[in-house]
Short mmCIF file of C-alpha atoms and ligand atoms in Angstrom, two decimals:
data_model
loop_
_atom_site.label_atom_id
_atom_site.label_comp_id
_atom_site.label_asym_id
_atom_site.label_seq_id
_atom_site.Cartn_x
_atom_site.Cartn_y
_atom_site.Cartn_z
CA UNK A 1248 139.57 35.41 25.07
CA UNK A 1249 136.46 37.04 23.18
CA UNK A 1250 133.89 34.66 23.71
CA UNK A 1251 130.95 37.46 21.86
CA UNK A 1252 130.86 35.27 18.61
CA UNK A 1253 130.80 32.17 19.86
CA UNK A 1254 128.43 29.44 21.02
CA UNK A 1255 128.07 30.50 24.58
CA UNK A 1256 126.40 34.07 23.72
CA UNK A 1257 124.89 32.66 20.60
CA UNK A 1258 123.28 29.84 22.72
CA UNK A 1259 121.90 32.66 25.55
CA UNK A 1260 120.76 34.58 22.28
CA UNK A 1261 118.88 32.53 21.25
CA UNK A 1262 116.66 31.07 23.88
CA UNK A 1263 115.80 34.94 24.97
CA UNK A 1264 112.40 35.16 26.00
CA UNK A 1265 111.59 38.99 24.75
CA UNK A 1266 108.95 40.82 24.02
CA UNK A 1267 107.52 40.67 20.58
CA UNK A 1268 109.45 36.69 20.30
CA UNK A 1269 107.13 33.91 20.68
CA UNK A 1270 107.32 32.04 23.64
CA UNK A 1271 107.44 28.01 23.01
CA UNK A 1272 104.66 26.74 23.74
CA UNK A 1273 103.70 23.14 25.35
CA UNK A 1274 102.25 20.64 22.38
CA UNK A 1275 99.29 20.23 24.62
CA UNK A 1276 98.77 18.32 27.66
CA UNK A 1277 97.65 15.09 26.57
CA UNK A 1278 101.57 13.59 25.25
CA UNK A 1279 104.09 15.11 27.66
CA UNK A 1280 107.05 12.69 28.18
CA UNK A 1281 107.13 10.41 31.27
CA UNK A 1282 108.49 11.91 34.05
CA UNK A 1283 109.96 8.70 35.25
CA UNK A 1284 112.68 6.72 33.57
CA UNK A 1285 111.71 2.66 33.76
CA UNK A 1286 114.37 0.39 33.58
CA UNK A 1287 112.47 -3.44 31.80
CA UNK A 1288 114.33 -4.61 35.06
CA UNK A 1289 117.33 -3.89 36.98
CA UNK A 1290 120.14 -6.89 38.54
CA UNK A 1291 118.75 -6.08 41.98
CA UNK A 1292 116.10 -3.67 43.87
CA UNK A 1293 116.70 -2.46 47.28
CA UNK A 1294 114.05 -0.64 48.86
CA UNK A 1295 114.79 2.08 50.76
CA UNK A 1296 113.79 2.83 54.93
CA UNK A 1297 111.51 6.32 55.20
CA UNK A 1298 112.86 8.96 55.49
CA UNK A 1299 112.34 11.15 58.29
CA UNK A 1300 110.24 14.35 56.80
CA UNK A 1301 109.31 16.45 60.06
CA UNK A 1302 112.59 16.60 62.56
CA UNK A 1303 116.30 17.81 61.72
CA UNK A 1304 118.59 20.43 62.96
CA UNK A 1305 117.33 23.82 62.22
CA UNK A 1306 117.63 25.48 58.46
CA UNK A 1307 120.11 28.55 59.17
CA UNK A 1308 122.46 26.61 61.59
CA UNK A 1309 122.80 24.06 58.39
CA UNK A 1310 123.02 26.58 55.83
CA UNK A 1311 125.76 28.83 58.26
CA UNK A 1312 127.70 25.19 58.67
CA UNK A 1313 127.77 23.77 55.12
CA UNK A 1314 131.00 23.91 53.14
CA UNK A 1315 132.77 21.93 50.73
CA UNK A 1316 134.20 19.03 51.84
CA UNK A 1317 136.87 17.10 50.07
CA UNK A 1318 138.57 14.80 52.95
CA UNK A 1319 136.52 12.00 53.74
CA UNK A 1320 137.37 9.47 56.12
CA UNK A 1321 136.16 6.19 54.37
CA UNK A 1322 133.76 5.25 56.96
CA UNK A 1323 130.52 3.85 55.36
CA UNK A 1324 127.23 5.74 55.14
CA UNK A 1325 124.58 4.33 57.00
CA UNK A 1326 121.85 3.11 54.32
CA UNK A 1327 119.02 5.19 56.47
CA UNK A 1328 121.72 8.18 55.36
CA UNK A 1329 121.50 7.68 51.98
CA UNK A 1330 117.82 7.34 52.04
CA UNK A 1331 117.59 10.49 53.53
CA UNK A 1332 119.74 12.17 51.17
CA UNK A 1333 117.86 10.92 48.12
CA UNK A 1334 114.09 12.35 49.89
CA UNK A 1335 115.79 15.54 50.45
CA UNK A 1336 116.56 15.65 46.16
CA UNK A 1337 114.14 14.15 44.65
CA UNK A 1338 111.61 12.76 47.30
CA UNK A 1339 107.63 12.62 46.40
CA UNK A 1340 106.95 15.56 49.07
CA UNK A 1341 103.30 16.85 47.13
CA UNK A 1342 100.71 16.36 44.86
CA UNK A 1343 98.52 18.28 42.48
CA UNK A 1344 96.36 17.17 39.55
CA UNK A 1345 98.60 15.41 36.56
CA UNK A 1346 101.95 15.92 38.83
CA UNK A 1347 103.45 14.51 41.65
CA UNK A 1348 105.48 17.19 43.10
CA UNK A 1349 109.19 16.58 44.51
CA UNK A 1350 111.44 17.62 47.11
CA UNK A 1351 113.48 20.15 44.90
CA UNK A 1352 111.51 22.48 42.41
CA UNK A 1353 112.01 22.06 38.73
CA UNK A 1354 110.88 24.37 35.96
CA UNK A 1355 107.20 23.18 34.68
CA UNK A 1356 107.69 20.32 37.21
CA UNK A 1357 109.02 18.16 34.00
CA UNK A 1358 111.93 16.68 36.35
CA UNK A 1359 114.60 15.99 34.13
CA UNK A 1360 117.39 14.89 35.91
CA UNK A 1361 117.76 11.08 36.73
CA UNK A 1362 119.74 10.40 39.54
CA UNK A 1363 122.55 7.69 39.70
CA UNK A 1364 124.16 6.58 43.12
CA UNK A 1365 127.68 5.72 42.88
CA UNK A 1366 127.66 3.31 45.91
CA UNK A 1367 131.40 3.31 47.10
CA UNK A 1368 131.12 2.46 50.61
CA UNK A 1369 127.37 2.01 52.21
CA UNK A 1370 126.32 -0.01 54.86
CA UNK A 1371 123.73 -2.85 54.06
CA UNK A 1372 124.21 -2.06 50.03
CA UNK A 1373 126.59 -3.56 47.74
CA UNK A 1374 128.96 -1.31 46.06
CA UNK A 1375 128.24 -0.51 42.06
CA UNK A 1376 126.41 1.94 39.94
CA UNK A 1377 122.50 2.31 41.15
CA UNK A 1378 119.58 3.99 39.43
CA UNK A 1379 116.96 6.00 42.60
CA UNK A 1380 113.18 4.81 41.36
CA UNK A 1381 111.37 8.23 42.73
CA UNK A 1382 108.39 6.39 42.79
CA UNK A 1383 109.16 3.57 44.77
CA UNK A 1384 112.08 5.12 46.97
CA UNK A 1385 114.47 2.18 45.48
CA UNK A 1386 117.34 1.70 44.05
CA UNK A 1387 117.96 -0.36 41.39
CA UNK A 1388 121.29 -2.11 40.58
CA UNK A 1389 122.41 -1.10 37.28
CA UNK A 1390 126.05 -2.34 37.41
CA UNK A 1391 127.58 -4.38 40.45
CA UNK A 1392 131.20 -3.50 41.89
CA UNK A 1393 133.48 -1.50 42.79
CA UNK A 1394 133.56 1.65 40.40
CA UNK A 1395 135.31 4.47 43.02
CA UNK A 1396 138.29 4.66 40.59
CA UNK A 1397 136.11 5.07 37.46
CA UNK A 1398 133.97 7.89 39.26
CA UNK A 1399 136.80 9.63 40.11
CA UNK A 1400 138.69 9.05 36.99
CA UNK A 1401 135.58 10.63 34.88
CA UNK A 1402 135.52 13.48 37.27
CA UNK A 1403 139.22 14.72 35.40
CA UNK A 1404 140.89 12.35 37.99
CA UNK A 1405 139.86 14.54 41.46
CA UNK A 1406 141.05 11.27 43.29
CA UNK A 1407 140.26 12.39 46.22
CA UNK A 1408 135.83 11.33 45.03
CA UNK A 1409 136.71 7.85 45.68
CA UNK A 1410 136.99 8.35 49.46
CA UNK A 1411 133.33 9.26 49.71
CA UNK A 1412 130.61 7.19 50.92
CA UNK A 1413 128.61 7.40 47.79
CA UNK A 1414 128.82 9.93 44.62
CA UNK A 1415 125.66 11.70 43.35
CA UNK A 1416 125.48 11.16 39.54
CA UNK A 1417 122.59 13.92 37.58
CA UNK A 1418 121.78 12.86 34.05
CA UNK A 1419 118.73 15.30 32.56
CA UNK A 1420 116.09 13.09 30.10
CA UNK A 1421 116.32 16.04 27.33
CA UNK A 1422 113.17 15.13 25.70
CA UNK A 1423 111.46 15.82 29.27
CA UNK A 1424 111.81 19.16 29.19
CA UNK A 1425 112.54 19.91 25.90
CA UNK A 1426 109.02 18.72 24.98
CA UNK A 1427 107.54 22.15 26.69
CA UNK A 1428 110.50 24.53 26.57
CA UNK A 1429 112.55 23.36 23.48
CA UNK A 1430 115.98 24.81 23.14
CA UNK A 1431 115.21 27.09 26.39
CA UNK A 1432 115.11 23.67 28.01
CA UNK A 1433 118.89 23.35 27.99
CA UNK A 1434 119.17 26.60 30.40
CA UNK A 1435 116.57 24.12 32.81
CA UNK A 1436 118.31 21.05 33.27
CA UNK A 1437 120.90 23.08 34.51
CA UNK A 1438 118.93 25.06 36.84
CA UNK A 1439 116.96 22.11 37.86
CA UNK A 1440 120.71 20.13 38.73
CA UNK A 1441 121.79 22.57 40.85
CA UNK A 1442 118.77 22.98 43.18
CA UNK A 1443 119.66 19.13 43.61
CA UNK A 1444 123.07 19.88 44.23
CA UNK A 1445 122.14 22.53 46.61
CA UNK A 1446 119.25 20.70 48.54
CA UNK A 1447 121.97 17.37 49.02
CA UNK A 1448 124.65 19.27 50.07
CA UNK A 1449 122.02 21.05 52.73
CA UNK A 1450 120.49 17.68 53.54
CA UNK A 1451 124.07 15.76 53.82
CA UNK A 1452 125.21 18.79 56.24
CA UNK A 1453 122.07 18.13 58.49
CA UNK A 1454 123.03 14.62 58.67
CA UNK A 1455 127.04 15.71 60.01
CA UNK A 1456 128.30 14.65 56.15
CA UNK A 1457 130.48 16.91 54.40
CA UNK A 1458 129.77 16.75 50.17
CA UNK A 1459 130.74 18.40 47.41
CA UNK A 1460 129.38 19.51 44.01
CA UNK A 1461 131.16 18.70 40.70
CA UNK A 1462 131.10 19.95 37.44
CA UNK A 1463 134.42 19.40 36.45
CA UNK A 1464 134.41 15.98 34.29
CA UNK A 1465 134.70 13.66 30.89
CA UNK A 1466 131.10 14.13 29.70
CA UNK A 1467 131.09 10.58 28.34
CA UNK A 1468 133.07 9.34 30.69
CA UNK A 1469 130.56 10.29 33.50
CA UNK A 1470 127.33 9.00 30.55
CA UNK A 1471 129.80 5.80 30.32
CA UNK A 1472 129.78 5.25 33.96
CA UNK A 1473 126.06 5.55 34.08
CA UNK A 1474 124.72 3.41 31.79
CA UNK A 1475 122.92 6.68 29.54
CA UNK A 1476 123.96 7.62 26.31
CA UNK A 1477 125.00 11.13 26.73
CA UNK A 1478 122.45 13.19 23.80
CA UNK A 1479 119.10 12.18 24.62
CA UNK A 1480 119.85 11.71 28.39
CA UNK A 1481 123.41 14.14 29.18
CA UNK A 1482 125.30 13.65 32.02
CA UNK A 1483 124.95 17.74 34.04
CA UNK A 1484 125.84 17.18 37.67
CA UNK A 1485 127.96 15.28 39.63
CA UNK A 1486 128.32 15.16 43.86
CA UNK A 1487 129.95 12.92 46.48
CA UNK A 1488 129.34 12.44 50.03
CA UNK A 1489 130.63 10.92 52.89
CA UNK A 1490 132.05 11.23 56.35
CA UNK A 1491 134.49 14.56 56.68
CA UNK A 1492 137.79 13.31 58.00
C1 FMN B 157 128.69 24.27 39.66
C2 FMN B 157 129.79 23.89 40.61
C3 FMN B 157 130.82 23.08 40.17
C4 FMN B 157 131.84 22.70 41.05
N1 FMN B 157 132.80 21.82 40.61
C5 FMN B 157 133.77 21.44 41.46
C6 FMN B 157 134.73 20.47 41.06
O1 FMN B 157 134.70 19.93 39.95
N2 FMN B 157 135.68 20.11 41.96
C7 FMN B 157 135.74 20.65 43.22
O2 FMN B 157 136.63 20.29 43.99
N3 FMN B 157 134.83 21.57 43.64
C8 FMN B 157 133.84 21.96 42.80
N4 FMN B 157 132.88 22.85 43.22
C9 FMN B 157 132.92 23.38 44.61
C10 FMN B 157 133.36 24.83 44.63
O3 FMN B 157 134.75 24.89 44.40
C11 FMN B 157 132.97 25.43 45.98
O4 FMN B 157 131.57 25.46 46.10
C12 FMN B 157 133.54 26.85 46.15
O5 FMN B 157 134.94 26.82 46.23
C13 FMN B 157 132.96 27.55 47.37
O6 FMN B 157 133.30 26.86 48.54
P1 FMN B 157 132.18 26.28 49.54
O7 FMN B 157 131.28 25.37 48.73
O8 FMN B 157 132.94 25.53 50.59
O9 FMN B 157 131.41 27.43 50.11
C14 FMN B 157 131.84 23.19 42.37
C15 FMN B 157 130.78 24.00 42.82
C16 FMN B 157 129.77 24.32 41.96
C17 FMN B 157 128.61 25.16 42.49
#
């Protein structure tokens, strides 16, 4: 298939930075977007135990040791497991003036992608569809239940999601990043998703859990699932975790 004409090229054409093209700039300081999403109020808020910042097994052992894993057993996730997981992503880990700095870098540290826990099997937290306040190291209940089959089903029916302890949902706020980079932004959220994907894989192998990354899924299916419409905020990233088998 010769993909030169179409929107793929066309789309890495276009947002070339080059020499002699001007390079977006920023509107100016004072009106960037919010870099958190606030929900008027969510159907319950469970706050999060601190995670552990300073011990862990050692960084090469974990990255030598972390694969794919597809086979999970079904046994719950402790809720000190998933708290860990969601510091290692998108935890407050820094601060300079105007930004507070996270766990995973993101380009102009705009921080587009939301994150959405698919709670499937968790000790201590009801299953359904959660929303991960940065800020407060929460999570806030978006949509109670039991929604392992729907996860799965949006992921182009890999079945095999709906064993994991919890899936890892990524929707980027386009606006957030869009605001500074414009069209370029698009090549961002991306970028930005996948050093979450790569930092909660890393983090679940520390922890013994095998994960995996997925890309492969109904776009509004996934939004759907969410709660987020799928233009302004688009569904990028998707990753489940549990206990290997
Ligand atoms: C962007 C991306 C998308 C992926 N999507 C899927 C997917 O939809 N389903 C799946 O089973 N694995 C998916 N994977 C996992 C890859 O198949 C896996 O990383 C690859 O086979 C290498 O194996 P390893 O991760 O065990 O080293 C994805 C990985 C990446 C990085």
């Amino acid at each position: 298939m010769d993909l030169s004409t179409s929107i793929g090229p066309q789309f890495q054409e276009a947002t070339k930075y080059g020499r002699g093209r001007p390079v977006p700039q920023a509107p100016g300081w004072a009106s960037p977007p919010p870099p958190y999403k606030q929900y008027e109020s969510y159907l319950d808020r469970v706050e999060l135990p601190q995670a552990e910042t300073v011990a862990g097994p050692g960084l090469w052992a974990t990255i030598a040791g972390r694969r794919s894993q597809r086979r999970f057993s079904g046994r719950p996730l402790a809720l000190t497991e998933l708290s860990q997981l969601l510091w290692a992503i998108q935890g407050v880990t820094g601060e300079v003036p105007g930004f507070e700095l996270r766990a995973a870098a993101s380009a102009g540290a705009l921080y587009p992608n939301e994150t959405y826990v698919v709670a499937q099997a968790v000790d201590d937290l009801a299953q359904g569809v959660y929303h991960y306040d940065v800020r407060g190291h929460a999570l806030g209940l978006l949509a109670d239940g039991d929604y392992s089959a729907d996860a799965a089903q949006a992921c182009l029916g890999q079945t095999w999601m709906a064993n994991a302890g919890a899936v890892f949902v990524w929707g980027a706020v386009v606006a957030r990043c869009a605001w500074k980079y414009q069209n370029r932004a698009y090549r961002y959220l991306y970028l930005d998703a996948g050093h979450l994907g790569a930092h909660l894989q890393l983090a679940a192998q520390a922890l013994g859990l095998g994960s995996c990354n997925v890309a492969a899924f109904f776009d509004d299916e996934v939004a759907r699932l969410v709660g987020i419409d799928g233009r302004t905020e688009v569904p990028v990233y998707v990753t489940a975790v549990g206990h290997p088998d």
